[in-house]
Coordinates of C-alpha atoms and ligand atoms in Angstrom, one line a residue:
X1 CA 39.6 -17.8 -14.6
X2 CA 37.9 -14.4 -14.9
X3 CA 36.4 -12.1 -12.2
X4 CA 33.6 -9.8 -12.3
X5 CA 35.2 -6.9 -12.2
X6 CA 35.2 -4.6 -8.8
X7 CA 31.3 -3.1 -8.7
X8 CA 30.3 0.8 -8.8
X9 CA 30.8 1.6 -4.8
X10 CA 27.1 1.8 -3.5
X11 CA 25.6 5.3 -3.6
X12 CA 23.1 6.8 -1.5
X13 CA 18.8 6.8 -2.9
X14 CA 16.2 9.4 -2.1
X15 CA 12.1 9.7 -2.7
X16 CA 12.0 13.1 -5.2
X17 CA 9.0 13.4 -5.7
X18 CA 5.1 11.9 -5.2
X19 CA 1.7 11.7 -6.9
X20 CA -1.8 10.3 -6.6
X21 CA -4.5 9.8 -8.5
X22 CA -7.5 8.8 -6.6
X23 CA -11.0 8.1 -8.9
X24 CA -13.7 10.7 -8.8
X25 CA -17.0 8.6 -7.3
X26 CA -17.0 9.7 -3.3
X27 CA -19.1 6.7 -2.2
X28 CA -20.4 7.9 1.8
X29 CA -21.0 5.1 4.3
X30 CA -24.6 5.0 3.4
X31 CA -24.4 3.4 0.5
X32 CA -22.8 0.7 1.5
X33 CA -24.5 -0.1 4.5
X34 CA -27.8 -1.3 3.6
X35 CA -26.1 -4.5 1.6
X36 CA -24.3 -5.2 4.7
X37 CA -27.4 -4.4 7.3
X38 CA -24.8 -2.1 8.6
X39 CA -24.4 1.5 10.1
X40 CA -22.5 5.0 9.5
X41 CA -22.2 4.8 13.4
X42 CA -20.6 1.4 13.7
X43 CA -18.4 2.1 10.3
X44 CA -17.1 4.8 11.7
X45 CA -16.2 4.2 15.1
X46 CA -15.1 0.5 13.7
X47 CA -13.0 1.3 11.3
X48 CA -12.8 5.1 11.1
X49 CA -13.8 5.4 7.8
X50 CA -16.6 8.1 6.6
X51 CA -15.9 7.5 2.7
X52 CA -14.1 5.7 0.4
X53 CA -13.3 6.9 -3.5
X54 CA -14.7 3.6 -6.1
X55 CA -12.9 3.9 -9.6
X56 CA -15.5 4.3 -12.5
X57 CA -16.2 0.0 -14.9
X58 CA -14.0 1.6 -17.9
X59 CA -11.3 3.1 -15.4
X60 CA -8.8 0.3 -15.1
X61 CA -5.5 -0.5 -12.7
X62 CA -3.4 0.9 -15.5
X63 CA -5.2 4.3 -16.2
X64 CA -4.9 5.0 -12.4
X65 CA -1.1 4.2 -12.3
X66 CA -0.4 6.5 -15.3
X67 CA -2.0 9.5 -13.9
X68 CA -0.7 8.7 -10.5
X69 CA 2.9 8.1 -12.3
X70 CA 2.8 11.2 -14.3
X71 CA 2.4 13.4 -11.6
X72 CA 5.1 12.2 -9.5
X73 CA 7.1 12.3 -12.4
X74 CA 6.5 16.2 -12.4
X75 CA 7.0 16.2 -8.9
X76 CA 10.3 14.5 -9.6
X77 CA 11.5 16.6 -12.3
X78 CA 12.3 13.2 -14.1
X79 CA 10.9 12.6 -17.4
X80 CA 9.9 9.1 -18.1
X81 CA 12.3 8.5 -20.3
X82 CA 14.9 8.7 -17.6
X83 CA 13.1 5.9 -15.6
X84 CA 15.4 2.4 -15.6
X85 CA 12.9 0.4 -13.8
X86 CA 8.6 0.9 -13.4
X87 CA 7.3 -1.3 -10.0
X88 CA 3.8 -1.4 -9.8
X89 CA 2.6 -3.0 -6.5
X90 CA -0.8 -4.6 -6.7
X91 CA -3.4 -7.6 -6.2
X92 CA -5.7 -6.3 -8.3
X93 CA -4.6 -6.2 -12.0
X94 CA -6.5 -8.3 -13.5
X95 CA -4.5 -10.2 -16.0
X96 CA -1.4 -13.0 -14.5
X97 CA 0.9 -11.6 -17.4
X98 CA 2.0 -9.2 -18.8
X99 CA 2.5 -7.4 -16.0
X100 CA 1.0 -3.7 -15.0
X101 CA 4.1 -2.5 -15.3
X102 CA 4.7 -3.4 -18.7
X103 CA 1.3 -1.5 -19.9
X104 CA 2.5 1.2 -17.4
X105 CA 5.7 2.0 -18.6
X106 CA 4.3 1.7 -22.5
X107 CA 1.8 4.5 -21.7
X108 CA 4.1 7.0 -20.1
X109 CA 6.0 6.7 -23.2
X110 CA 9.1 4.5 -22.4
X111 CA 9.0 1.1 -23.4
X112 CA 12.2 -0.1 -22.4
X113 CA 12.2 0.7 -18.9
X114 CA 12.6 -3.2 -16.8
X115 CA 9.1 -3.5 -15.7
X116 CA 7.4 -5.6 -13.1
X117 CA 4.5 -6.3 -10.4
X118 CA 4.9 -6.8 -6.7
X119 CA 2.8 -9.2 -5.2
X120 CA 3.0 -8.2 -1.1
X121 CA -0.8 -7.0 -0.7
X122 CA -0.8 -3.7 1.5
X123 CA 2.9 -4.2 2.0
X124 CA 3.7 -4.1 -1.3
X125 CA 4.6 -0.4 -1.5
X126 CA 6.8 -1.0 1.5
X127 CA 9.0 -3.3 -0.6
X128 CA 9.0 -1.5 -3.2
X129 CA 10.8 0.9 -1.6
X130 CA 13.4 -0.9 -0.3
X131 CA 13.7 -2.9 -3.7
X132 CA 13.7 0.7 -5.8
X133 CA 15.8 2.3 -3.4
X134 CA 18.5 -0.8 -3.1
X135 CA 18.6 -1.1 -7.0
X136 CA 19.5 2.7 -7.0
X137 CA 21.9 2.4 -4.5
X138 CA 23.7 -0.5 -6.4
X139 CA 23.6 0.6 -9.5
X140 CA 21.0 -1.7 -11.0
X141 CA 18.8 1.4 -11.9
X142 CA 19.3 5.8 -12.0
X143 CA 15.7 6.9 -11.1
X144 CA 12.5 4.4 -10.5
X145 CA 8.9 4.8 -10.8
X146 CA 7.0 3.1 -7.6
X147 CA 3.5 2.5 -7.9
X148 CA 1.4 1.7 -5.7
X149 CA -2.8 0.5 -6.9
X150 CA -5.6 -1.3 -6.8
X151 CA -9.1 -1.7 -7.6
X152 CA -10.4 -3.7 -4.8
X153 CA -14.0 -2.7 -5.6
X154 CA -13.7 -5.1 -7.9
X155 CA -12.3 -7.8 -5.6
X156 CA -14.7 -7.0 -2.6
X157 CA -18.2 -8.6 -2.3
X158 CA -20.8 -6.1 -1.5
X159 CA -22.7 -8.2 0.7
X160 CA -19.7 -9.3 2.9
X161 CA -20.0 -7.6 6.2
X162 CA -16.2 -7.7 7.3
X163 CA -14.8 -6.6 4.0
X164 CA -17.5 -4.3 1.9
X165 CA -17.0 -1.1 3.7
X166 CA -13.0 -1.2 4.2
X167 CA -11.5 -1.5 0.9
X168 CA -11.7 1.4 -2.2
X169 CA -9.6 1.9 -5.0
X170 CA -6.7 4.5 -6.1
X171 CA -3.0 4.9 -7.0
X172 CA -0.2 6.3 -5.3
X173 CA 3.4 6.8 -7.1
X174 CA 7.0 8.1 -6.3
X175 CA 10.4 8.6 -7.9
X176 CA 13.1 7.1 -7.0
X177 CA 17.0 8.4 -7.3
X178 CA 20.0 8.8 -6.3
X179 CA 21.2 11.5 -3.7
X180 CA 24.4 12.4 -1.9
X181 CA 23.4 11.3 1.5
X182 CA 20.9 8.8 2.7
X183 CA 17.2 9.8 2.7
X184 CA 15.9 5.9 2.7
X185 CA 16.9 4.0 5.9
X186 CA 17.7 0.4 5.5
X187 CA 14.1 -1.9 5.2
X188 CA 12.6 -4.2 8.0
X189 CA 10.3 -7.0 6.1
X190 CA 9.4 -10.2 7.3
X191 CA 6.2 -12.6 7.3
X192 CA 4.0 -14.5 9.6
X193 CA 3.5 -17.1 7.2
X194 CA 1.8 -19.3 9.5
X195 CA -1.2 -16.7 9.4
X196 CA -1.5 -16.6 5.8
X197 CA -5.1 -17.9 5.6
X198 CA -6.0 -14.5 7.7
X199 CA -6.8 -12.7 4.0
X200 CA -7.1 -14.2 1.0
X201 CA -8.6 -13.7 -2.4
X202 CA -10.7 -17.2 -3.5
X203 CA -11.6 -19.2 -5.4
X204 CA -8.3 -19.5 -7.6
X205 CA -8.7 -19.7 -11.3
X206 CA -8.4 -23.2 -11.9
X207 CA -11.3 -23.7 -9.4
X208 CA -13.4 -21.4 -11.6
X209 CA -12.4 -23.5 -14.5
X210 CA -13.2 -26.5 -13.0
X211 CA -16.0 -25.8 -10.4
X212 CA -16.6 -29.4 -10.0
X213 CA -13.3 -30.1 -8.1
X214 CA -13.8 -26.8 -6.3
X215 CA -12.1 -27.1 -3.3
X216 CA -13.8 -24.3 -1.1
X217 CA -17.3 -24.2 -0.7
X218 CA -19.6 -21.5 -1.4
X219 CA -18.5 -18.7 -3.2
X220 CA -17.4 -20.1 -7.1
X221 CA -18.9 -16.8 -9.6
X222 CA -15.6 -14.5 -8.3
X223 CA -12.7 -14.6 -6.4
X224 CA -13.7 -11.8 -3.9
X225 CA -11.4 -11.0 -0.6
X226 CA -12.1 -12.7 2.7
X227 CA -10.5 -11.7 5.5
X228 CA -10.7 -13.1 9.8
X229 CA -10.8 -9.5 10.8
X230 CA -10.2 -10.1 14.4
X231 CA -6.8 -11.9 13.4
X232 CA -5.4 -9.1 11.5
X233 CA -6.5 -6.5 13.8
X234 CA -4.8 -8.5 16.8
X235 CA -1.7 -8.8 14.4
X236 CA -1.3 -5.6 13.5
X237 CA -1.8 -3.6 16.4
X238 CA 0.7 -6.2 18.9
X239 CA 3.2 -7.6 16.0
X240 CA 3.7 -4.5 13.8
X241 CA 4.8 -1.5 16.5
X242 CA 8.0 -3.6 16.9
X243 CA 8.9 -3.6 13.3
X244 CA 8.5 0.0 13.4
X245 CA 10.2 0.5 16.1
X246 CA 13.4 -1.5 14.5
X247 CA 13.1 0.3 11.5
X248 CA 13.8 3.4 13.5
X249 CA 16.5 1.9 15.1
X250 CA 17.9 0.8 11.5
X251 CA 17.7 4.7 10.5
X252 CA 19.9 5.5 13.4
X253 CA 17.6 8.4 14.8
X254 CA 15.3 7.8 18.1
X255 CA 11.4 7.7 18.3
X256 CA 11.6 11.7 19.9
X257 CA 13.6 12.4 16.1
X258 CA 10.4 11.7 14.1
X259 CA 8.4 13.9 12.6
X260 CA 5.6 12.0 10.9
X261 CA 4.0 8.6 11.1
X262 CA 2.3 7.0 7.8
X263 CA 1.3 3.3 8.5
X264 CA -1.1 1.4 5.9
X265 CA -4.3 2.8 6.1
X266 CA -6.2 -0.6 7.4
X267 CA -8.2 1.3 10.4
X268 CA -7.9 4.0 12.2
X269 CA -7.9 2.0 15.6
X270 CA -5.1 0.2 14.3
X271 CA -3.1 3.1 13.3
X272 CA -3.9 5.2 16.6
X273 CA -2.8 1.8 18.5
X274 CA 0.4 1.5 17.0
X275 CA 1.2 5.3 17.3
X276 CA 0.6 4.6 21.3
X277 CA 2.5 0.9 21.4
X278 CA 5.5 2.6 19.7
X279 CA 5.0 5.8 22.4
X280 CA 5.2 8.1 19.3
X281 CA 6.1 11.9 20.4
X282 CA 2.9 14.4 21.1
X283 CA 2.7 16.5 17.9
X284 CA 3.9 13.9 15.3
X285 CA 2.0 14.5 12.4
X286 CA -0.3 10.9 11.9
X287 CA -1.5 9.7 8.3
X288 CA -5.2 9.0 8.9
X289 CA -6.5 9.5 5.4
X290 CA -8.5 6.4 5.6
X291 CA -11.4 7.9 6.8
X292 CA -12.1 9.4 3.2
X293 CA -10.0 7.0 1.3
X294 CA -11.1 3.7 3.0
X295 CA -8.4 0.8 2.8
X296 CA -6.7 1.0 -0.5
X297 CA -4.1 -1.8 0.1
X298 CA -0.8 -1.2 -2.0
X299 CA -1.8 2.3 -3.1
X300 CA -2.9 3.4 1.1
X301 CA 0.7 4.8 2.1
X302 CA 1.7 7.1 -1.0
X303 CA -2.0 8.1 -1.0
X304 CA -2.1 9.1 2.1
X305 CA 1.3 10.6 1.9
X306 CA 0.5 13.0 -0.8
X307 CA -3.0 14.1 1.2
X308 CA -0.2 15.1 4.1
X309 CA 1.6 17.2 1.7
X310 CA -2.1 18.6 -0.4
X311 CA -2.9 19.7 3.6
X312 CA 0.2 21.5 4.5
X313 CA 0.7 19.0 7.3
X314 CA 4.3 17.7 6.4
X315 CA 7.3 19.6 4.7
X316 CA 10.9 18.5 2.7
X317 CA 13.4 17.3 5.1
X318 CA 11.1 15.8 7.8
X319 CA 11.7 11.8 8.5
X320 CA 8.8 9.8 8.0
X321 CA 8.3 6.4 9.2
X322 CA 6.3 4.1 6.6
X323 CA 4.9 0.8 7.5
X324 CA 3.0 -1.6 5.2
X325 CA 1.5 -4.8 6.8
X326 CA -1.4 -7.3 4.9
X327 CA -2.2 -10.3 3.5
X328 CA 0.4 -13.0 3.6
X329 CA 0.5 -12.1 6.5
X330 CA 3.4 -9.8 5.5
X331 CA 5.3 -6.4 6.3
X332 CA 7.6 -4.0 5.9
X333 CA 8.8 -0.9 7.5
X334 CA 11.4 2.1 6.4
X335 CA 12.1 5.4 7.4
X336 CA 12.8 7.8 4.8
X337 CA 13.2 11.8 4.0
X338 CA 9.9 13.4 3.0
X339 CA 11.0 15.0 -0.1
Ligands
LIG401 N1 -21.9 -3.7 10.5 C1 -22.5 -3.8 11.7 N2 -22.2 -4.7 12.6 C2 -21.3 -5.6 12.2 C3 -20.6 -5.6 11.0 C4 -20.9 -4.6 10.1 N3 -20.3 -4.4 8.9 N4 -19.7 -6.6 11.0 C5 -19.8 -7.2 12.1 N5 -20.8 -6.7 12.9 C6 -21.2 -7.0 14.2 C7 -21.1 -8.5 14.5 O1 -22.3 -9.1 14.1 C8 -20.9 -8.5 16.0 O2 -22.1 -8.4 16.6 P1 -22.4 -9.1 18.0 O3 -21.4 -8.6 19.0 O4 -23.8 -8.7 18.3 O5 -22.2 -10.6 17.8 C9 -20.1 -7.3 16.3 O6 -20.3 -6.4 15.2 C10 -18.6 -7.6 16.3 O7 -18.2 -8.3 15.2 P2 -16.7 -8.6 14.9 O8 -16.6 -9.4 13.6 O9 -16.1 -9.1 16.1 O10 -16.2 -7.1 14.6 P3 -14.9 -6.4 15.0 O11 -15.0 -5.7 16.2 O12 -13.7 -7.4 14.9 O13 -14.7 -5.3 13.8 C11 -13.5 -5.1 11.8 C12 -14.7 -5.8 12.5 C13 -13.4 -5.7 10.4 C14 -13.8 -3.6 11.8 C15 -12.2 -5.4 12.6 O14 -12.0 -6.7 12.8 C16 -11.0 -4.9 11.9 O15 -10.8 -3.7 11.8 N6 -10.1 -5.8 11.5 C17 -8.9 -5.4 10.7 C18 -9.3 -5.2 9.3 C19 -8.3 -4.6 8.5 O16 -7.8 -3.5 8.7 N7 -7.9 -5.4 7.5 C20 -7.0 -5.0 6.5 C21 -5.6 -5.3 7.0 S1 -4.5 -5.0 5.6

C-alpha cells in the first residue's frame, strides 16, 4: 500500500497588510429615528452609536469587497495574482451560489484563486482568520485575501425598533502570508447553539415561495433580521470575556502584554463591558468605531481595525486581541500582530 508522503513541516502565518472600504452616505441618528419613534439621546447612550455609513441601491456586496480587497492588497505588497485562496465572510450576499468570492476574486483579476463564503455572522471574520492563517501555515495556500462585508441595510427593516438603528454596511479586508515567526495565535471558536433563535434572518426562501405554508407569522415580503436584543447583550458581555481571555492564554502572553483590544462592533456597552470583565490594562488602545460605523457584522473588526491605524492609535508590532461573536450564537477569538 502507498502513503502520503511526509507533509511540508507547518510554517508560521502573519496579517500584512489591511483595507476598508466603507460607502459614502453618512446617515446621523436622526434619520433613523422617526420610523422607529426613537431618539439620538437613547441611540446613543443605548448603543453608542451617532452614525452609521448605508451603501448607495447600485453599490453591491461585491463592489465593496473589491475596493476593500484592493487596498489591502497594496497594503500587502501582494498582487492578486499571488492570492491562493479569496474568503469572503458575509450574510448578506444576496445570491446562495456562486459564491462572493467567486465574483471577488474574478474582479481583482485572478480567476483561479480557490474561492468561498463564510457563513458565521459577525464572527465570521474571526474564522476566517484562523481558517486563512491555518491553510497558510499548512501549506494549503501562500498569501490569502480575507474579507469581511455586508449590506445589512438591506437586510434590516426600518420600522423595527431593536434592529434599524444598529446595523450599516461596509467591507473590511487583509492579506494573509506566511512569516518566520508567529504573528497569529492559535483560534478559540465555539457556539451556543442552544441560543441560535437569538438572531435570525426570516422568512427563508421557500416560505416566500410558498407563503401559504409559511411557517412564521407576520412578516412574508423580505427576510429582514430579528434579533432578542436583551439575550445577546447578556451573552455577550458574561460568555464572551472568557473566550478572550483563553485566547490570550493560547497566545502565550498575559492580559498586562496587550496592547489593543478590537471586539465586534455590536455596542459600545458591550465592548466597554468586556474590556472591564477581562480587567484589560489602563491605556490599551479600544476599537470603538461603532459609533460612526454602526454594527456592520462580518465587516466590524477589520473596519474598525483600519480606523485604528487611519487615527494613529495603533502601530506594527503591537498584539491585538480580536473577538467576533453573533448570530448562531457563535464566536471566535485570536490574538495576532498588528502589521
Ligand atoms: N428607541 C427608543 N426606545 C426604545 C427603542 C428604540 N429604538 N427600543 C426599545 N425602546 C424602549 C422600550 O420600549 C423600553 O421602554 P420601557 O422601559 O418604557 O418599556 C426600553 O426602551 C427598554 O427596551 P429594551 O428592549 O429592554 O432595550 P434594551 O435596553 O435591551 O436596549 C438594545 C436595546 C438593542 C440596544 C440592547 O438590547 C442591545 O444592545 N442588545 C445587543 C444588540 C447587539 O449588539 N446585537 C448584535 C450582536 S452581533
Amino acid at each position: 500500500m502507498h502513503k502520503i508522503s511526509e507533509p511540508l513541516a507547518t510554517r508560521h502565518s502573519q496579517i500584512l497588510g489591511v483595507g476598508d472600504y466603507r460607502p459614502s452616505r453618512i446617515v446621523p441618528n436622526l434619520e433613523i429615528v422617526d420610523l422607529i419613534d426613537s431618539s439620538d439621546e437613547w441611540i446613543r447612550e443605548r448603543s453608542g452609536i451617532e452614525s452609521r455609513r448605508y451603501a448607495s441601491a447600485d453599490e453591491s456586496v461585491v463592489d465593496m469587497s473589491v475596493a476593500a480587497g484592493q487596498k489591502a492588497l497594496t497594503a500587502a505588497g501582494i498582487t492578486a495574482a499571488q492570492l491562493s485562496a479569496v474568503i469572503v465572510a458575509t450574510v448578506t450576499y444576496p445570491f446562495q451560489t456562486p459564491s462572493a468570492a467567486t465574483d471577488v476574486t474574478l474582479r481583482l483579476g485572478n480567476p483561479n484563486a480557490a474561492a468561498f463564503d463564510i457563513s458565521a455572522a459577525c464572527a465570521g471574520f474571526c474564522y476566517g482568520v484562523g481558517m486563512a492563517s491555518d491553510m497558510v501555515r499548512t501549506h494549503s495556500a501562500e498569501y490569502v485575501l480575507l474579507i469581511g462585508v455586508e449590506k445589512l441595510s438591506d437586510f434590516t427593516d426600518p420600522t423595527d425598533r431593536g434592529t434599524a438603528f444598529i446595523f450599516a454596511d461596509g467591507a473590511g479586508a487583509i492579506v494573509i502570508g506566511p512569516s518566520d515567526r508567529p504573528k497569529i495565535a492559535p483560534m478559540i471558536w465555539g457556539s451556543d447553539a442552544t441560543a441560535r433563535e437569538a438572531i435570525v434572518m426570516q422568512p427563508s426562501w421557500l416560505e416566500l415561495r410558498n407563503p401559504d405554508g409559511l411557517a412564521n407569522s407576520g412578516n412574508i415580503g423580505w427576510p429582514d433580521i430579528k434579533m432578542q436584543g436583551q439575550t445577546v447583550f447578556r451573552w455577550a458581555v458574561y460568555q464572551m470575556a472568557p473566550i478572550g481571555l483563553k485566547a490570550i492564554e493560547a497566545a502565550g502572553i498575559t492580559v498586562d502584554q496587550l496592547d489593543v483590544f478590537i471586539p465586534h462592533q455590536a455596542n459600545i456597552r458591550i465592548i466597554d463591558a468586556m474590556a472591564k470583565a477581562m480587567k484589560l490594562p489602563e491605556g490599551i488602545t479600544i476599537a470603538r468605531d461603532v459609533r460612526v460605523s454602526g454594527n456592520t457584522s462580518a465587516a466590524s473588526i477589520p473596519l474598525a481595525m483600519a480606523a485604528l491605524y487611519d487615527s494613529g492609535e495603533v502601530k506594527s508590532g503591537q498584539l491585538a486581541l480580536l473577538i467576533g461573536f453573533g448570530a448562531g450564537l457563535v464566536y471566535a477569538a485570536q490574538v495576532v500582530e498588528l502589521p
